[in-house]
Amino acid sequence: MTREFLFFPSNAVANQLVAGVPTAVRAALALKERGDLREGPKLLIAAQDGWIPSDWTKSEFARLLPDVRWEAVEVPVDGSQGETEAIDAVELLCGSYVGSPQKALRSLGANILKATGKSSDGLVSRYLNRPISRSISRVLLKIPGVTPIHATGLAAFTGLLMAAALLFGGAHGLIAGAILFHAASVIDGVDGEIARATMRSSQFGAKLDTITDGITNLAFLCLASLNLYWQGEVEAASYGAIGLGILATGLTALGLRSIAVGGPFTFDAVKNNFRARPSKVTTFLAAITSRDVYAAIFALTFALGFAEGMLIIFACAVGFWLIVVLIVLIKTHQ
């Protein structure tokens, strides 16, 4: 009876990161998925120039394949090792390919990252934010040890820059703050992409991401209104304050409902209700109230000098939104 062992053209290829996960680990996962990892014998892994697993490779083996025993072995001259059969790890992952293994694996990584989008993405996210956030994710996933929490921290840091611009930048800071608010919305997609690409999705990560988003949203409205007030735009600031109060009320109600029902902490009760009963109207409402959409609209209108008009529209929109929220929460109360 033959045993398979994974073969890599080089040590560098075995340790090469494919969307954040070393090739050796992804190949072992592929073997497990097709049922070729049997209990008992160790998984043998070899590279043409000798395989020395990196610390990150060892760590990822322990995280993703904790029950699999593996061992680095020498490559036999005749292509076999006793009763073993070599499996080309790159072909296992990529199928037949043209060009270098490194290029094929980079293409695989790009496809994995491309698949991390969500069906719930809004129009702006799908056509603008995702291409940018995937580019950021692609760069970050080349760094061994990067996890979703690092991307969440990057989004939070962008939020802090936004706050600083609104607090200390005056009229120019208002524009910069709105643009940074949109940038935070773009970067917000990175932690989810990294989580899905590296199989690190968790309830804690989703909750932290949701809380960070909520704080950033409220901080933008609060500080933008304050910025306008300091510039003497009292009426515009009042519209922002009214909208902020309505938004905070709605988010509080949604957050309390999320805590009451258990599961992942989220503010998406209304959107989930709309998706459960799809129609053209509910689909449209869900699309235009997505964070990616309103962050982009704020950035554009503020940059063009229409801050007051945008805040009037915003106050009216969140007033309607709060009514919808309360209706949905009442109807779905158990």
Tab-separated table of C-alpha atoms in Angstrom:
chain	number	residue	atom	x	y	z
A	1	MET	CA	0.000	0.000	0.000
A	2	THR	CA	1.512	3.312	-1.037
A	3	ARG	CA	1.651	6.470	1.021
A	4	GLU	CA	1.524	9.927	-0.499
A	5	PHE	CA	3.990	12.643	0.304
A	6	LEU	CA	3.796	16.272	-0.706
A	7	PHE	CA	6.562	17.433	-3.009
A	8	PHE	CA	7.573	21.063	-3.540
A	9	PRO	CA	9.995	22.380	-6.161
A	10	SER	CA	11.801	24.413	-3.495
A	11	ASN	CA	11.803	25.348	0.165
A	12	ALA	CA	10.725	28.878	-0.779
A	13	VAL	CA	7.635	27.568	-2.569
A	14	ALA	CA	6.667	25.362	0.390
A	15	ASN	CA	6.799	28.382	2.702
A	16	GLN	CA	5.362	30.860	0.173
A	17	LEU	CA	2.257	32.594	1.494
A	18	VAL	CA	-0.889	32.016	-0.532
A	19	ALA	CA	-3.375	34.627	0.703
A	20	GLY	CA	-1.627	34.603	4.062
A	21	VAL	CA	-1.397	30.823	4.544
A	22	PRO	CA	1.824	28.926	3.656
A	23	THR	CA	1.597	26.705	0.580
A	24	ALA	CA	2.528	23.599	2.580
A	25	VAL	CA	-0.438	24.137	4.886
A	26	ARG	CA	-2.893	24.807	2.056
A	27	ALA	CA	-1.695	21.667	0.263
A	28	ALA	CA	-2.165	19.592	3.421
A	29	LEU	CA	-5.660	21.058	3.818
A	30	ALA	CA	-6.421	20.109	0.208
A	31	LEU	CA	-5.319	16.537	0.936
A	32	LYS	CA	-7.568	16.464	3.986
A	33	GLU	CA	-10.537	17.807	2.028
A	34	ARG	CA	-10.236	15.059	-0.571
A	35	GLY	CA	-9.844	12.412	2.144
A	36	ASP	CA	-6.207	11.479	1.539
A	37	LEU	CA	-4.940	12.307	5.018
A	38	ARG	CA	-5.313	9.095	6.967
A	39	GLU	CA	-4.989	8.803	10.711
A	40	GLY	CA	-1.852	7.214	12.040
A	41	PRO	CA	1.116	7.723	9.666
A	42	LYS	CA	2.741	11.118	9.443
A	43	LEU	CA	2.257	13.331	6.420
A	44	LEU	CA	5.603	13.415	4.618
A	45	ILE	CA	6.651	16.707	3.049
A	46	ALA	CA	9.683	17.253	0.848
A	47	ALA	CA	11.248	20.041	-1.183
A	48	GLN	CA	13.797	19.695	-3.959
A	49	ASP	CA	16.403	21.696	-2.031
A	50	GLY	CA	15.341	20.418	1.380
A	51	TRP	CA	12.393	21.773	3.334
A	52	ILE	CA	12.881	23.862	6.452
A	53	PRO	CA	9.439	24.985	7.608
A	54	SER	CA	9.236	28.613	8.678
A	55	ASP	CA	7.936	29.512	12.126
A	56	TRP	CA	4.746	30.829	10.547
A	57	THR	CA	4.268	27.570	8.637
A	58	LYS	CA	4.598	25.607	11.869
A	59	SER	CA	2.143	27.938	13.580
A	60	GLU	CA	-0.415	27.612	10.792
A	61	PHE	CA	-0.095	23.819	10.779
A	62	ALA	CA	-0.839	23.851	14.516
A	63	ARG	CA	-3.848	26.149	14.033
A	64	LEU	CA	-5.462	24.645	10.944
A	65	LEU	CA	-4.362	21.005	11.169
A	66	PRO	CA	-3.811	20.373	14.892
A	67	ASP	CA	-4.475	16.620	14.576
A	68	VAL	CA	-2.166	16.016	11.619
A	69	ARG	CA	1.361	14.803	12.249
A	70	TRP	CA	3.832	15.830	9.596
A	71	GLU	CA	7.527	15.382	8.887
A	72	ALA	CA	10.079	16.943	6.561
A	73	VAL	CA	11.897	14.310	4.500
A	74	GLU	CA	14.600	14.197	1.850
A	75	VAL	CA	13.628	13.911	-1.814
A	76	PRO	CA	14.485	10.438	-3.173
A	77	VAL	CA	16.685	10.403	-6.260
A	78	ASP	CA	14.319	8.063	-8.132
A	79	GLY	CA	11.215	10.045	-7.206
A	80	SER	CA	9.964	7.514	-4.695
A	81	GLN	CA	10.572	6.827	-1.033
A	82	GLY	CA	9.944	3.217	-0.145
A	83	GLU	CA	6.242	2.631	-0.606
A	84	THR	CA	5.382	6.272	-1.127
A	85	GLU	CA	4.049	8.281	-4.036
A	86	ALA	CA	4.934	11.906	-4.640
A	87	ILE	CA	2.140	14.447	-5.053
A	88	ASP	CA	3.118	17.714	-6.694
A	89	ALA	CA	1.752	20.190	-4.167
A	90	VAL	CA	1.499	23.087	-6.620
A	91	GLU	CA	-0.469	20.975	-9.117
A	92	LEU	CA	-2.675	19.779	-6.274
A	93	LEU	CA	-3.583	23.390	-5.458
A	94	CYS	CA	-3.503	25.037	-8.885
A	95	GLY	CA	-4.130	22.197	-11.312
A	96	SER	CA	-2.068	22.234	-14.496
A	97	TYR	CA	-0.357	25.572	-14.871
A	98	VAL	CA	1.919	27.438	-17.237
A	99	GLY	CA	4.908	29.362	-15.934
A	100	SER	CA	6.639	29.255	-12.587
A	101	PRO	CA	5.102	27.687	-9.462
A	102	GLN	CA	5.440	31.044	-7.715
A	103	LYS	CA	3.327	32.739	-10.395
A	104	ALA	CA	0.679	30.003	-10.246
A	105	LEU	CA	0.445	30.328	-6.474
A	106	ARG	CA	0.146	34.107	-6.679
A	107	SER	CA	-2.742	33.645	-9.091
A	108	LEU	CA	-4.338	31.178	-6.659
A	109	GLY	CA	-3.950	33.698	-3.851
A	110	ALA	CA	-5.618	36.382	-5.962
A	111	ASN	CA	-8.558	34.052	-6.657
A	112	ILE	CA	-8.911	33.212	-2.955
A	113	LEU	CA	-8.938	36.911	-2.101
A	114	LYS	CA	-11.426	37.654	-4.874
A	115	ALA	CA	-13.817	35.127	-3.350
A	116	THR	CA	-13.820	36.960	0.005
A	117	GLY	CA	-16.423	39.486	-1.105
A	118	LYS	CA	-19.884	39.280	0.456
A	119	SER	CA	-23.219	38.960	-1.297
A	120	SER	CA	-24.459	41.761	0.954
A	121	ASP	CA	-21.923	44.270	-0.424
A	122	GLY	CA	-23.506	47.534	-1.500
A	123	LEU	CA	-22.993	49.119	-4.904
A	124	VAL	CA	-20.120	51.342	-3.803
A	125	SER	CA	-18.434	48.493	-1.978
A	126	ARG	CA	-18.736	46.100	-4.909
A	127	TYR	CA	-17.372	48.419	-7.588
A	128	LEU	CA	-15.130	50.841	-5.669
A	129	ASN	CA	-14.297	49.765	-2.128
A	130	ARG	CA	-13.616	46.070	-2.723
A	131	PRO	CA	-11.000	46.542	-5.466
A	132	ILE	CA	-9.140	48.950	-3.168
A	133	SER	CA	-9.538	46.895	0.011
A	134	ARG	CA	-8.418	43.733	-1.789
A	135	SER	CA	-5.275	45.525	-2.916
A	136	ILE	CA	-4.574	46.459	0.707
A	137	SER	CA	-5.338	42.907	1.851
A	138	ARG	CA	-3.051	41.487	-0.835
A	139	VAL	CA	-0.145	43.553	0.508
A	140	LEU	CA	-0.851	42.755	4.162
A	141	LEU	CA	-1.214	39.026	3.493
A	142	LYS	CA	2.372	38.930	2.260
A	143	ILE	CA	3.475	39.596	5.842
A	144	PRO	CA	3.758	36.455	8.001
A	145	GLY	CA	1.733	36.824	11.178
A	146	VAL	CA	-0.861	39.268	9.859
A	147	THR	CA	-4.330	38.604	11.265
A	148	PRO	CA	-7.713	40.368	10.964
A	149	ILE	CA	-7.087	42.269	14.205
A	150	HIS	CA	-4.255	44.159	12.507
A	151	ALA	CA	-6.644	45.328	9.787
A	152	THR	CA	-9.232	46.319	12.387
A	153	GLY	CA	-6.509	48.353	14.084
A	154	LEU	CA	-5.700	50.023	10.755
A	155	ALA	CA	-9.358	50.989	10.326
A	156	ALA	CA	-9.454	52.339	13.883
A	157	PHE	CA	-6.266	54.344	13.240
A	158	THR	CA	-7.868	55.834	10.126
A	159	GLY	CA	-10.813	56.787	12.321
A	160	LEU	CA	-8.439	58.562	14.710
A	161	LEU	CA	-6.922	60.507	11.800
A	162	MET	CA	-10.452	61.438	10.767
A	163	ALA	CA	-11.190	62.701	14.275
A	164	ALA	CA	-7.976	64.741	14.377
A	165	ALA	CA	-8.761	66.354	11.016
A	166	LEU	CA	-12.277	67.324	12.105
A	167	LEU	CA	-11.134	68.642	15.473
A	168	PHE	CA	-8.112	70.656	14.396
A	169	GLY	CA	-8.361	71.172	10.637
A	170	GLY	CA	-11.038	73.835	10.318
A	171	ALA	CA	-12.743	74.062	6.915
A	172	HIS	CA	-10.056	72.006	5.197
A	173	GLY	CA	-10.212	69.488	8.034
A	174	LEU	CA	-13.945	69.043	7.404
A	175	ILE	CA	-13.203	67.903	3.862
A	176	ALA	CA	-10.234	65.782	4.939
A	177	GLY	CA	-12.293	64.213	7.719
A	178	ALA	CA	-15.077	63.253	5.295
A	179	ILE	CA	-12.556	61.687	2.917
A	180	LEU	CA	-10.940	59.796	5.808
A	181	PHE	CA	-14.404	58.619	6.875
A	182	HIS	CA	-14.806	57.062	3.451
A	183	ALA	CA	-11.263	55.663	3.661
A	184	ALA	CA	-12.176	53.989	6.964
A	185	SER	CA	-15.171	52.434	5.204
A	186	VAL	CA	-12.854	51.049	2.525
A	187	ILE	CA	-10.342	49.688	5.047
A	188	ASP	CA	-13.212	48.221	7.045
A	189	GLY	CA	-13.457	45.506	4.390
A	190	VAL	CA	-9.852	44.400	4.884
A	191	ASP	CA	-10.266	42.584	8.204
A	192	GLY	CA	-13.132	40.493	6.835
A	193	GLU	CA	-11.176	39.665	3.686
A	194	ILE	CA	-8.168	38.557	5.712
A	195	ALA	CA	-10.386	36.557	8.070
A	196	ARG	CA	-12.100	34.684	5.247
A	197	ALA	CA	-8.917	34.163	3.222
A	198	THR	CA	-7.014	32.747	6.202
A	199	MET	CA	-9.960	30.908	7.798
A	200	ARG	CA	-9.911	33.102	10.910
A	201	SER	CA	-13.528	34.280	11.003
A	202	SER	CA	-14.863	34.508	14.552
A	203	GLN	CA	-17.754	35.991	16.502
A	204	PHE	CA	-15.317	38.097	18.507
A	205	GLY	CA	-13.788	39.555	15.356
A	206	ALA	CA	-17.201	40.330	13.892
A	207	LYS	CA	-18.286	41.999	17.138
A	208	LEU	CA	-15.111	44.088	17.356
A	209	ASP	CA	-15.501	45.145	13.731
A	210	THR	CA	-19.138	46.140	14.311
A	211	ILE	CA	-18.274	48.174	17.410
A	212	THR	CA	-15.416	49.929	15.594
A	213	ASP	CA	-17.751	50.802	12.717
A	214	GLY	CA	-20.393	52.181	15.072
A	215	ILE	CA	-17.903	54.338	16.961
A	216	THR	CA	-16.428	55.687	13.713
A	217	ASN	CA	-19.877	56.547	12.334
A	218	LEU	CA	-20.970	58.383	15.464
A	219	ALA	CA	-17.608	60.122	15.863
A	220	PHE	CA	-17.764	61.449	12.303
A	221	LEU	CA	-21.223	62.944	12.728
A	222	CYS	CA	-20.447	64.374	16.151
A	223	LEU	CA	-17.108	65.917	15.195
A	224	ALA	CA	-18.283	67.130	11.787
A	225	SER	CA	-21.146	68.958	13.495
A	226	LEU	CA	-18.706	70.375	16.035
A	227	ASN	CA	-16.367	71.475	13.251
A	228	LEU	CA	-19.205	73.321	11.525
A	229	TYR	CA	-20.268	74.937	14.792
A	230	TRP	CA	-16.732	76.232	15.360
A	231	GLN	CA	-16.789	77.685	11.836
A	232	GLY	CA	-19.993	79.581	12.684
A	233	GLU	CA	-22.249	77.260	10.673
A	234	VAL	CA	-24.666	76.866	13.579
A	235	GLU	CA	-27.672	75.814	11.516
A	236	ALA	CA	-25.713	73.140	9.646
A	237	ALA	CA	-24.284	71.910	12.958
A	238	SER	CA	-27.789	71.630	14.422
A	239	TYR	CA	-28.925	69.419	11.549
A	240	GLY	CA	-25.926	67.201	12.165
A	241	ALA	CA	-26.668	67.032	15.893
A	242	ILE	CA	-30.312	66.098	15.249
A	243	GLY	CA	-29.281	63.371	12.810
A	244	LEU	CA	-26.664	62.126	15.262
A	245	GLY	CA	-29.213	61.852	18.048
A	246	ILE	CA	-31.647	59.930	15.857
A	247	LEU	CA	-28.903	57.607	14.608
A	248	ALA	CA	-27.643	56.928	18.139
A	249	THR	CA	-31.179	56.063	19.235
A	250	GLY	CA	-31.652	53.608	16.392
A	251	LEU	CA	-28.251	51.977	16.842
A	252	THR	CA	-28.873	51.607	20.567
A	253	ALA	CA	-32.177	49.857	19.875
A	254	LEU	CA	-30.563	47.545	17.326
A	255	GLY	CA	-27.629	46.791	19.618
A	256	LEU	CA	-29.916	45.946	22.547
A	257	ARG	CA	-31.965	43.615	20.334
A	258	SER	CA	-28.764	41.919	19.115
A	259	ILE	CA	-27.621	41.340	22.703
A	260	ALA	CA	-31.064	40.061	23.706
A	261	VAL	CA	-31.254	37.412	20.960
A	262	GLY	CA	-27.621	36.288	21.362
A	263	GLY	CA	-25.319	35.323	18.507
A	264	PRO	CA	-22.922	37.736	16.764
A	265	PHE	CA	-23.240	41.370	17.860
A	266	THR	CA	-24.558	43.368	14.922
A	267	PHE	CA	-26.676	46.349	13.938
A	268	ASP	CA	-28.107	44.532	10.897
A	269	ALA	CA	-31.496	43.413	12.248
A	270	VAL	CA	-33.369	45.604	9.758
A	271	LYS	CA	-31.233	44.549	6.796
A	272	ASN	CA	-31.588	40.890	7.747
A	273	ASN	CA	-35.352	41.332	7.946
A	274	PHE	CA	-35.365	42.926	4.491
A	275	ARG	CA	-33.285	40.072	3.064
A	276	ALA	CA	-35.667	37.525	4.553
A	277	ARG	CA	-38.532	39.190	2.652
A	278	PRO	CA	-36.887	40.476	-0.513
A	279	SER	CA	-38.613	42.982	-2.753
A	280	LYS	CA	-37.449	45.762	-5.030
A	281	VAL	CA	-38.209	48.361	-2.360
A	282	THR	CA	-36.441	46.577	0.511
A	283	THR	CA	-33.481	45.718	-1.710
A	284	PHE	CA	-33.159	49.373	-2.724
A	285	LEU	CA	-33.462	50.608	0.871
A	286	ALA	CA	-30.844	48.118	2.073
A	287	ALA	CA	-28.497	49.190	-0.726
A	288	ILE	CA	-28.672	52.945	-0.143
A	289	THR	CA	-28.347	52.636	3.647
A	290	SER	CA	-25.172	50.539	3.518
A	291	ARG	CA	-22.164	52.141	5.158
A	292	ASP	CA	-20.173	52.077	1.928
A	293	VAL	CA	-22.852	54.157	0.187
A	294	TYR	CA	-23.403	56.863	2.793
A	295	ALA	CA	-19.677	57.196	3.574
A	296	ALA	CA	-18.971	57.817	-0.111
A	297	ILE	CA	-21.850	60.317	-0.353
A	298	PHE	CA	-20.629	62.228	2.699
A	299	ALA	CA	-17.102	62.371	1.284
A	300	LEU	CA	-18.312	63.615	-2.101
A	301	THR	CA	-20.819	66.204	-0.860
A	302	PHE	CA	-18.524	67.602	1.829
A	303	ALA	CA	-15.662	67.887	-0.660
A	304	LEU	CA	-17.951	69.803	-3.035
A	305	GLY	CA	-19.044	72.196	-0.282
A	306	PHE	CA	-22.546	70.866	0.288
A	307	ALA	CA	-22.121	69.886	3.940
A	308	GLU	CA	-25.256	71.687	5.189
A	309	GLY	CA	-27.486	70.298	2.461
A	310	MET	CA	-26.144	66.814	3.055
A	311	LEU	CA	-26.800	67.048	6.785
A	312	ILE	CA	-30.395	68.158	6.154
A	313	ILE	CA	-30.923	65.147	3.890
A	314	PHE	CA	-29.186	62.951	6.441
A	315	ALA	CA	-31.388	64.115	9.339
A	316	CYS	CA	-34.534	63.426	7.305
A	317	ALA	CA	-33.231	60.049	6.111
A	318	VAL	CA	-32.305	58.780	9.580
A	319	GLY	CA	-35.661	59.978	10.891
A	320	PHE	CA	-37.377	57.713	8.357
A	321	TRP	CA	-34.827	54.977	9.122
A	322	LEU	CA	-35.618	55.126	12.849
A	323	ILE	CA	-39.313	54.651	12.124
A	324	VAL	CA	-38.493	51.573	10.019
A	325	VAL	CA	-36.178	50.244	12.734
A	326	LEU	CA	-38.840	50.557	15.411
A	327	ILE	CA	-41.487	48.927	13.199
A	328	VAL	CA	-39.190	45.974	12.410
A	329	LEU	CA	-38.158	45.545	16.047
A	330	ILE	CA	-41.756	45.600	17.212
A	331	LYS	CA	-42.894	43.124	14.547
A	332	THR	CA	-40.002	40.738	15.214
A	333	HIS	CA	-40.208	40.933	19.007
A	334	GLN	CA	-40.463	37.504	20.593
